[in-house]
């Protein structure tokens, strides 16, 4: 999501799924459908969620192959969806019939008509893996050059939808952490007449020596600095 | 809610014409332009302690946020509760009773005559509030678009802001360290032996008394051209 037109598309895409408050499943279903309309070449799009116990559930499906292909990968424990959840964030599989990475999955999937596949992990900051956006094509062997970027946009939005309980907590936490670290740096700058870079390096060193998180070290310093 | 597709395409067009390198800055500028405001501010965080200024279109927008933080009331803070847009219209009869402290400060302000109107929208793409987008208008002629439409844009901007955070800035240690207001707060903690809350209040009061933005005062503390020590010794504002 770097260029300006991407941001515009992200906003347009997000906007189309936000017309009114609705249930999570409806939101995810809309994201899957809009993704299928917007990402060239993919005619089956699904969104899956990873539960606490590691089980993967298909939460939304646009296209009738989604459920079968999702299930096939999870029962065989192989395929682009599985890899995207466990290893890399994005797994790109054009011309999948020639792909040697998933010897058990590929022949069965090709039999169902699969030509290419794209799997994107859904995650948000430190919250870990939330699920996956899974795109299947029975019409195109090659991936459109913009498909991966567009998929990222939809994945970001699906992640937000899945994570709405966490999003606010993690954002507020990040902001509070930032404040405490800033205060600790200011304190060090004043007390030891250091510049900002030295103060920051000092904090990082203190954190690695004591095995405490940067935030906790900073909090301790600020709490102590309080009593002059 | 009916939102005209024209509004969205106008917004994306306006957004691509913004020149800043920073995404929040571009979103902020485009929002002000599309709703017909004189300026706007984006703050993130949904608790008073987490609330942080992310982007402003200019000095007025920044001072209006500072003022609300100092006084502890105003539309931007009200919008954080997520009950929908909050509007301060200086001409409305009940404004003085709803926000007595803020109204008094706005009326006292020498450069804003008449007091500007404030329109604050919670950025709330899903259930929870991520932050607030506040637009101001000096002549109180009303926004070009309805509150519902502006709220819809604010939600969409919330998604973009969160995406930008998720793309790494919030976990980047350098970003975490570079918060001038907090650094200045820490320096004042060391200078005066105050709690961070009180040190921040000292900075805010100083900014208000000298008709300066909190960020300006903070920068002067950090570059050591302004120092708070007992007895209080103040550099030229």
Coordinates of C-alpha atoms in Angstrom, one line a residue:
Chain A
X1 CA 0.0 0.0 0.0
X2 CA 2.5 2.6 -1.1
X3 CA 1.4 4.5 -4.1
X4 CA -1.4 7.1 -4.0
X5 CA -3.8 5.2 -6.2
X6 CA -3.4 2.2 -4.0
X7 CA -4.6 4.2 -1.0
X8 CA -7.5 5.5 -3.0
X9 CA -8.5 2.0 -3.9
X10 CA -8.1 0.8 -0.4
X11 CA -10.4 3.6 0.8
X12 CA -12.9 2.9 -2.0
X13 CA -12.9 -0.8 -1.2
X14 CA -13.2 -0.3 2.5
X15 CA -16.0 2.2 1.9
X16 CA -18.0 -0.2 -0.1
X17 CA -18.1 -2.6 2.8
X18 CA -18.9 0.0 5.4
X19 CA -22.3 1.3 4.4
X20 CA -23.9 0.3 7.7
X21 CA -23.1 -1.6 10.8
X22 CA -23.7 -5.3 10.3
X23 CA -22.6 -8.6 11.6
X24 CA -19.0 -9.8 11.2
X25 CA -20.1 -12.6 8.8
X26 CA -21.9 -10.1 6.6
X27 CA -18.9 -7.8 6.5
X28 CA -16.5 -10.6 5.7
X29 CA -18.9 -11.9 3.0
X30 CA -19.0 -8.5 1.4
X31 CA -15.3 -8.2 1.5
X32 CA -14.9 -11.6 -0.2
X33 CA -17.5 -10.6 -2.9
X34 CA -16.0 -7.1 -3.5
X35 CA -12.5 -8.8 -3.7
X36 CA -13.7 -11.2 -6.3
X37 CA -15.2 -8.4 -8.3
X38 CA -12.1 -6.2 -8.0
X39 CA -9.1 -8.5 -8.2
X40 CA -8.7 -9.5 -11.8
X41 CA -8.5 -13.2 -12.6
X42 CA -9.9 -14.7 -9.4
X43 CA -13.3 -16.2 -9.6
X44 CA -13.4 -17.9 -6.1
X45 CA -12.5 -15.9 -3.0
X46 CA -12.7 -16.9 0.6
X47 CA -11.8 -15.6 4.0
X48 CA -10.8 -18.0 6.8
X49 CA -10.2 -17.5 10.5
X50 CA -7.7 -19.3 12.7
X51 CA -9.2 -20.1 16.1
X52 CA -7.3 -20.2 19.4
X53 CA -6.9 -24.0 19.1
X54 CA -5.4 -23.8 15.7
X55 CA -8.5 -24.9 13.8
X56 CA -9.2 -23.0 10.6
X57 CA -12.7 -22.1 9.7
X58 CA -13.9 -20.7 6.4
X59 CA -15.9 -17.6 7.4
X60 CA -16.9 -16.2 4.0
X61 CA -17.0 -17.7 0.5
X62 CA -17.6 -16.0 -2.9
X63 CA -17.7 -18.9 -5.4
X64 CA -18.6 -22.5 -4.9
X65 CA -15.1 -24.0 -4.9
X66 CA -13.9 -22.1 -1.9
X67 CA -15.1 -24.5 0.8
X68 CA -13.9 -27.6 -1.0
X69 CA -10.4 -26.2 -1.8
X70 CA -10.0 -24.7 1.7
X71 CA -10.9 -28.0 3.2
X72 CA -8.7 -30.0 0.9
X73 CA -5.7 -28.0 2.0
X74 CA -6.4 -28.2 5.7
X75 CA -7.1 -31.9 5.7
X76 CA -3.9 -32.6 3.7
X77 CA -2.1 -30.0 5.7
X78 CA -0.5 -28.6 2.6
X79 CA -1.2 -25.9 0.0
X80 CA -0.8 -22.2 -0.4
X81 CA -3.3 -21.4 2.3
X82 CA -1.5 -23.6 4.8
X83 CA 1.9 -22.1 3.9
X84 CA 0.6 -18.5 4.1
X85 CA -0.8 -19.1 7.6
X86 CA 2.4 -20.8 9.0
X87 CA 5.3 -19.5 7.0
X88 CA 5.2 -16.6 4.6
X89 CA 2.6 -13.8 4.5
X90 CA 1.8 -14.2 0.9
X91 CA 2.0 -17.3 -1.2
X92 CA 1.8 -16.9 -5.0
X93 CA 1.1 -19.9 -7.2
X94 CA 0.6 -19.2 -10.9
X95 CA 0.4 -22.3 -13.2
X96 CA -0.2 -24.4 -10.2
X97 CA -0.4 -27.6 -12.2
X98 CA 3.4 -27.4 -12.5
X99 CA 4.1 -26.4 -8.9
X100 CA 6.1 -29.1 -7.1
X101 CA 5.5 -27.6 -3.6
X102 CA 2.3 -29.3 -2.8
X103 CA 2.4 -32.8 -4.3
X104 CA -0.7 -34.1 -2.6
X105 CA -2.9 -31.0 -3.0
X106 CA -2.1 -30.0 -6.5
X107 CA -3.5 -33.0 -8.5
X108 CA -6.8 -32.9 -6.7
X109 CA -7.1 -29.2 -6.9
X110 CA -6.3 -29.2 -10.6
X111 CA -9.0 -31.9 -11.1
X112 CA -11.5 -29.4 -9.6
X113 CA -10.4 -26.9 -12.2
X114 CA -7.8 -24.8 -10.3
X115 CA -5.4 -22.9 -12.5
X116 CA -3.7 -20.5 -10.2
X117 CA -3.9 -19.5 -6.5
X118 CA -3.0 -16.6 -4.2
X119 CA -3.0 -16.8 -0.4
X120 CA -2.5 -13.8 1.9
X121 CA -2.2 -14.1 5.7
X122 CA -4.4 -11.8 7.8
X123 CA -2.6 -10.3 10.7
X124 CA -2.5 -7.0 12.6
X125 CA 0.5 -5.7 14.4
X126 CA 1.4 -8.1 17.2
X127 CA -1.9 -9.9 17.4
X128 CA -0.5 -12.8 15.4
X129 CA -2.2 -14.7 12.6
X130 CA -6.0 -14.0 12.4
X131 CA -6.7 -16.0 9.3
X132 CA -6.3 -15.9 5.5
X133 CA -7.6 -14.4 2.4
X134 CA -7.7 -17.2 -0.2
X135 CA -8.0 -16.5 -3.9
X136 CA -8.6 -19.2 -6.5
X137 CA -8.7 -19.0 -10.2
X138 CA -10.2 -21.5 -12.6
X139 CA -9.9 -19.0 -15.5
X140 CA -6.3 -17.8 -15.6
X141 CA -2.9 -19.6 -15.3
X142 CA -1.1 -16.3 -14.8
X143 CA -1.5 -13.8 -12.0
X144 CA -2.4 -10.2 -13.0
X145 CA 0.5 -7.9 -12.0
X146 CA -1.7 -5.9 -9.6
X147 CA -3.5 -8.9 -8.1
X148 CA -1.1 -9.3 -5.1
X149 CA -1.2 -5.6 -4.2
X150 CA -5.0 -5.5 -4.4
X151 CA -5.2 -8.7 -2.4
X152 CA -3.1 -7.0 0.3
X153 CA -5.7 -4.1 0.5
X154 CA -8.6 -6.5 1.0
X155 CA -6.6 -8.6 3.5
X156 CA -5.9 -5.5 5.5
X157 CA -9.6 -4.7 5.7
X158 CA -10.6 -8.3 6.5
X159 CA -8.0 -8.3 9.3
X160 CA -9.5 -5.2 10.7
X161 CA -13.0 -6.7 10.6
X162 CA -11.8 -9.9 12.3
X163 CA -9.8 -8.0 14.8
X164 CA -12.1 -5.2 15.9
X165 CA -12.0 -6.2 19.5
X166 CA -8.2 -6.0 19.5
X167 CA -7.6 -3.1 17.2
X168 CA -8.5 -0.4 19.7
X169 CA -6.5 -2.0 22.5
X170 CA -3.4 -2.4 20.4
X171 CA -3.5 1.1 19.0
X172 CA -4.0 2.6 22.4
X173 CA -1.2 0.5 23.8
X174 CA 1.2 1.5 21.0
X175 CA 0.4 5.2 21.6
X176 CA 0.9 4.9 25.4
X177 CA 4.1 3.0 24.9
X178 CA 5.3 5.8 22.6
X179 CA 4.5 8.4 25.2
X180 CA 6.3 6.6 28.0
X181 CA 9.4 6.0 25.9
X182 CA 9.4 9.6 24.8
X183 CA 9.2 10.7 28.4
X184 CA 12.0 8.4 29.4
X185 CA 14.2 9.8 26.6
X186 CA 13.4 13.4 27.7
X187 CA 14.3 12.5 31.3
X188 CA 17.6 11.0 30.3
X189 CA 18.4 14.0 28.0
X190 CA 17.8 16.3 30.9
X191 CA 19.5 14.4 33.7
X192 CA 22.6 13.3 31.8
X193 CA 22.7 16.1 29.2
X194 CA 22.5 13.6 26.4
X195 CA 21.1 14.1 23.0
X196 CA 18.1 12.2 21.7
X197 CA 20.1 9.5 20.0
X198 CA 22.3 8.8 22.9
X199 CA 19.3 8.7 25.2
X200 CA 17.6 6.2 22.9
X201 CA 20.7 4.1 22.7
X202 CA 21.0 4.1 26.4
X203 CA 17.4 2.9 26.8
X204 CA 17.9 0.1 24.2
X205 CA 21.1 -1.0 26.0
X206 CA 19.4 -1.0 29.4
X207 CA 16.6 -3.0 28.0
X208 CA 18.8 -5.6 26.4
X209 CA 21.0 -5.9 29.5
X210 CA 18.2 -6.3 31.9
X211 CA 16.0 -8.4 29.6
X212 CA 13.1 -6.0 30.2
X213 CA 11.0 -4.5 27.5
X214 CA 11.9 -1.1 26.3
X215 CA 8.5 0.1 27.5
X216 CA 9.0 -1.4 31.0
X217 CA 12.4 0.2 31.4
X218 CA 11.0 3.5 30.3
X219 CA 8.1 3.3 32.7
X220 CA 10.4 2.5 35.6
X221 CA 12.7 5.5 34.8
X222 CA 9.7 7.8 34.5
X223 CA 8.2 6.6 37.8
X224 CA 11.5 7.1 39.6
X225 CA 12.2 10.5 37.9
X226 CA 9.0 11.6 39.5
X227 CA 10.5 11.7 43.0
X228 CA 13.2 14.2 42.9
Chain B
X1 CA -27.0 5.5 4.9
X2 CA -26.8 6.8 1.4
X3 CA -23.4 8.0 0.4
X4 CA -23.0 9.4 -3.0
X5 CA -20.3 7.7 -5.0
X6 CA -19.3 11.2 -6.2
X7 CA -18.2 12.1 -2.7
X8 CA -15.9 9.1 -2.6
X9 CA -14.4 9.8 -6.1
X10 CA -14.0 13.5 -5.2
X11 CA -12.2 12.5 -2.1
X12 CA -9.8 10.1 -3.8
X13 CA -9.2 12.8 -6.5
X14 CA -8.4 15.4 -3.9
X15 CA -6.2 12.9 -2.0
X16 CA -4.1 12.3 -5.0
X17 CA -3.6 16.0 -5.5
X18 CA -2.1 16.4 -1.9
X19 CA 1.6 17.0 -1.9
X20 CA 2.7 15.9 1.5
X21 CA 4.9 12.7 1.8
X22 CA 3.0 11.6 4.9
X23 CA -0.2 9.7 4.3
X24 CA -2.0 11.0 7.5
X25 CA -1.2 14.6 6.4
X26 CA -2.6 14.0 2.9
X27 CA -5.8 12.4 4.3
X28 CA -6.2 15.3 6.7
X29 CA -5.8 17.9 3.9
X30 CA -8.1 16.1 1.5
X31 CA -10.8 15.8 4.2
X32 CA -10.7 19.5 5.0
X33 CA -11.0 20.4 1.4
X34 CA -13.8 17.9 0.5
X35 CA -16.0 18.9 3.5
X36 CA -15.3 22.6 2.9
X37 CA -13.5 23.4 6.1
X38 CA -10.7 25.8 6.8
X39 CA -8.5 23.1 8.4
X40 CA -8.6 19.8 10.1
X41 CA -6.7 17.6 12.6
X42 CA -6.4 13.9 12.9
X43 CA -5.8 12.5 16.4
X44 CA -5.4 8.8 17.1
X45 CA -6.2 6.9 20.3
X46 CA -9.5 6.6 22.1
X47 CA -8.6 7.4 25.6
X48 CA -7.4 10.8 26.8
X49 CA -4.0 9.4 27.8
X50 CA -3.4 7.6 24.5
X51 CA -4.7 10.5 22.3
X52 CA -2.0 11.7 20.0
X53 CA -1.9 14.3 17.3
X54 CA -1.2 12.6 14.0
X55 CA -1.7 15.3 11.4
X56 CA -2.9 18.9 11.2
X57 CA -3.4 21.2 8.2
X58 CA -2.0 24.2 10.0
X59 CA -1.4 26.2 13.1
X60 CA -5.1 26.9 13.9
X61 CA -6.1 23.2 13.7
X62 CA -3.3 22.3 16.0
X63 CA -4.1 25.1 18.5
X64 CA -7.7 24.1 18.6
X65 CA -6.7 20.5 19.5
X66 CA -4.3 21.7 22.2
X67 CA -6.9 24.0 23.6
X68 CA -9.4 21.1 24.0
X69 CA -6.7 18.9 25.6
X70 CA -5.8 21.7 28.1
X71 CA -9.3 22.5 29.1
X72 CA -10.4 18.9 29.0
X73 CA -13.5 19.4 27.0
X74 CA -14.7 20.0 23.5
X75 CA -16.0 18.2 20.4
X76 CA -12.8 16.3 19.7
X77 CA -12.9 14.7 23.2
X78 CA -16.7 14.1 23.0
X79 CA -16.3 12.3 19.6
X80 CA -13.9 9.8 21.2
X81 CA -16.9 8.3 23.1
X82 CA -18.1 7.1 19.7
X83 CA -21.6 8.5 19.9
X84 CA -21.3 10.1 16.6
X85 CA -20.2 13.6 15.3
X86 CA -19.9 16.4 17.9
X87 CA -20.3 19.9 16.8
X88 CA -19.5 23.2 18.4
X89 CA -21.4 26.0 16.8
X90 CA -20.5 29.3 18.6
X91 CA -23.9 30.7 17.6
X92 CA -26.0 28.0 19.0
X93 CA -27.8 29.0 22.2
X94 CA -26.7 26.0 24.3
X95 CA -23.0 26.0 23.3
X96 CA -21.9 28.0 26.3
X97 CA -23.6 25.6 28.7
X98 CA -22.3 22.4 26.9
X99 CA -18.7 23.6 26.7
X100 CA -18.3 26.5 29.1
X101 CA -14.6 26.3 29.5
X102 CA -13.8 25.9 25.8
X103 CA -16.2 28.6 24.7
X104 CA -14.7 31.0 27.1
X105 CA -11.2 30.3 25.8
X106 CA -12.4 30.6 22.2
X107 CA -14.1 33.9 23.0
X108 CA -10.9 35.2 24.7
X109 CA -8.7 34.2 21.8
X110 CA -7.5 37.3 20.1
X111 CA -7.1 36.0 16.5
X112 CA -10.3 34.1 16.2
X113 CA -13.2 36.5 15.8
X114 CA -15.9 35.2 15.7
X115 CA -15.0 31.8 17.3
X116 CA -14.6 29.0 14.8
X117 CA -17.1 26.2 14.4
X118 CA -15.7 22.8 15.2
X119 CA -16.9 19.5 13.7
X120 CA -15.5 16.4 15.3
X121 CA -16.0 12.9 13.8
X122 CA -15.0 9.6 15.5
X123 CA -13.0 7.4 13.1
X124 CA -14.9 4.3 13.6
X125 CA -14.7 1.8 10.7
X126 CA -15.9 -1.0 12.8
X127 CA -17.1 -1.2 16.4
X128 CA -14.4 0.8 18.2
X129 CA -13.2 4.3 17.8
X130 CA -9.6 4.6 16.5
X131 CA -9.3 8.3 16.8
X132 CA -11.0 11.6 15.8
X133 CA -11.0 13.8 12.8
X134 CA -11.9 17.4 13.6
X135 CA -12.6 20.1 11.0
X136 CA -12.9 23.8 11.8
X137 CA -14.4 26.6 10.0
X138 CA -13.9 30.3 10.7
X139 CA -17.1 31.8 9.3
X140 CA -19.4 29.0 10.5
X141 CA -21.1 28.9 7.1
X142 CA -21.6 25.1 7.5
X143 CA -19.9 22.2 5.9
X144 CA -20.3 21.5 2.2
X145 CA -21.4 17.9 2.9
X146 CA -23.9 16.5 5.5
X147 CA -22.6 15.2 8.8
X148 CA -23.5 11.7 7.8
X149 CA -21.4 11.9 4.6
X150 CA -18.5 13.5 6.5
X151 CA -18.8 10.7 9.1
X152 CA -18.6 8.1 6.4
X153 CA -15.4 9.7 5.0
X154 CA -13.9 9.8 8.6
X155 CA -14.6 6.0 8.9
X156 CA -12.8 5.3 5.6
X157 CA -9.9 7.5 6.6
X158 CA -9.7 5.5 9.9
X159 CA -9.1 2.4 7.8
X160 CA -6.3 4.0 5.9
X161 CA -4.7 5.4 9.1
X162 CA -4.9 2.0 10.7
X163 CA -3.4 0.4 7.6
X164 CA -0.5 2.9 7.8
X165 CA 0.0 2.0 11.4
X166 CA -0.1 -1.7 10.7
X167 CA 2.4 -1.3 7.9
X168 CA 5.1 -0.9 10.5
X169 CA 5.2 2.7 11.9
X170 CA 3.6 1.7 15.2
X171 CA 6.2 -1.0 15.8
X172 CA 9.1 1.0 14.5
X173 CA 11.3 1.8 17.5
X174 CA 12.5 5.1 16.0
X175 CA 8.9 6.2 15.6
X176 CA 8.3 5.1 19.2
X177 CA 11.1 7.3 20.4
X178 CA 10.4 10.4 18.4
X179 CA 7.5 12.0 20.2
X180 CA 8.6 15.6 20.9
X181 CA 5.7 16.4 23.4
X182 CA 6.6 13.3 25.5
X183 CA 10.3 14.0 25.4
X184 CA 9.6 17.5 26.6
X185 CA 7.3 16.1 29.3
X186 CA 10.2 13.8 30.4
X187 CA 12.6 16.7 30.5
X188 CA 10.2 18.8 32.7
X189 CA 9.7 15.7 34.9
X190 CA 13.5 15.8 35.5
X191 CA 13.6 19.6 35.8
X192 CA 10.8 20.1 38.3
X193 CA 10.4 16.6 39.8
X194 CA 6.7 16.5 38.8
X195 CA 4.6 13.6 37.7
X196 CA 4.3 13.2 33.9
X197 CA 0.7 14.4 34.0
X198 CA 1.7 17.6 35.9
X199 CA 4.7 18.2 33.7
X200 CA 2.4 18.0 30.6
X201 CA 0.0 20.4 32.2
X202 CA 2.9 22.8 32.8
X203 CA 3.8 22.6 29.1
X204 CA 0.2 23.1 28.0
X205 CA -0.2 26.1 30.2
X206 CA 3.0 27.6 28.9
X207 CA 1.8 27.1 25.3
X208 CA -1.5 28.7 26.1
X209 CA -0.1 31.6 27.9
X210 CA 2.3 32.3 25.1
X211 CA -0.2 31.7 22.3
X212 CA 1.9 28.9 21.0
X213 CA 1.2 25.3 19.9
X214 CA 2.1 22.6 22.4
X215 CA 4.4 21.1 19.8
X216 CA 6.4 24.4 19.4
X217 CA 6.9 24.7 23.1
X218 CA 7.9 21.1 23.3
X219 CA 10.5 21.5 20.5
X220 CA 12.0 24.5 22.4
X221 CA 12.3 22.4 25.6
X222 CA 13.9 19.5 23.7
X223 CA 16.4 21.8 22.0
X224 CA 17.1 23.4 25.4
X225 CA 16.1 26.9 24.4
X226 CA 13.4 26.8 27.0
X227 CA 13.9 25.4 30.5
X228 CA 11.6 25.0 33.4
X229 CA 13.4 25.1 36.8
X230 CA 12.6 26.5 40.2
X231 CA 12.6 29.5 40.2
X232 CA 10.8 29.4 36.9
X233 CA 12.9 30.9 34.3
X234 CA 11.4 31.4 30.9
X235 CA 13.0 32.1 27.6
X236 CA 11.4 34.6 25.2
X237 CA 8.4 33.1 23.6

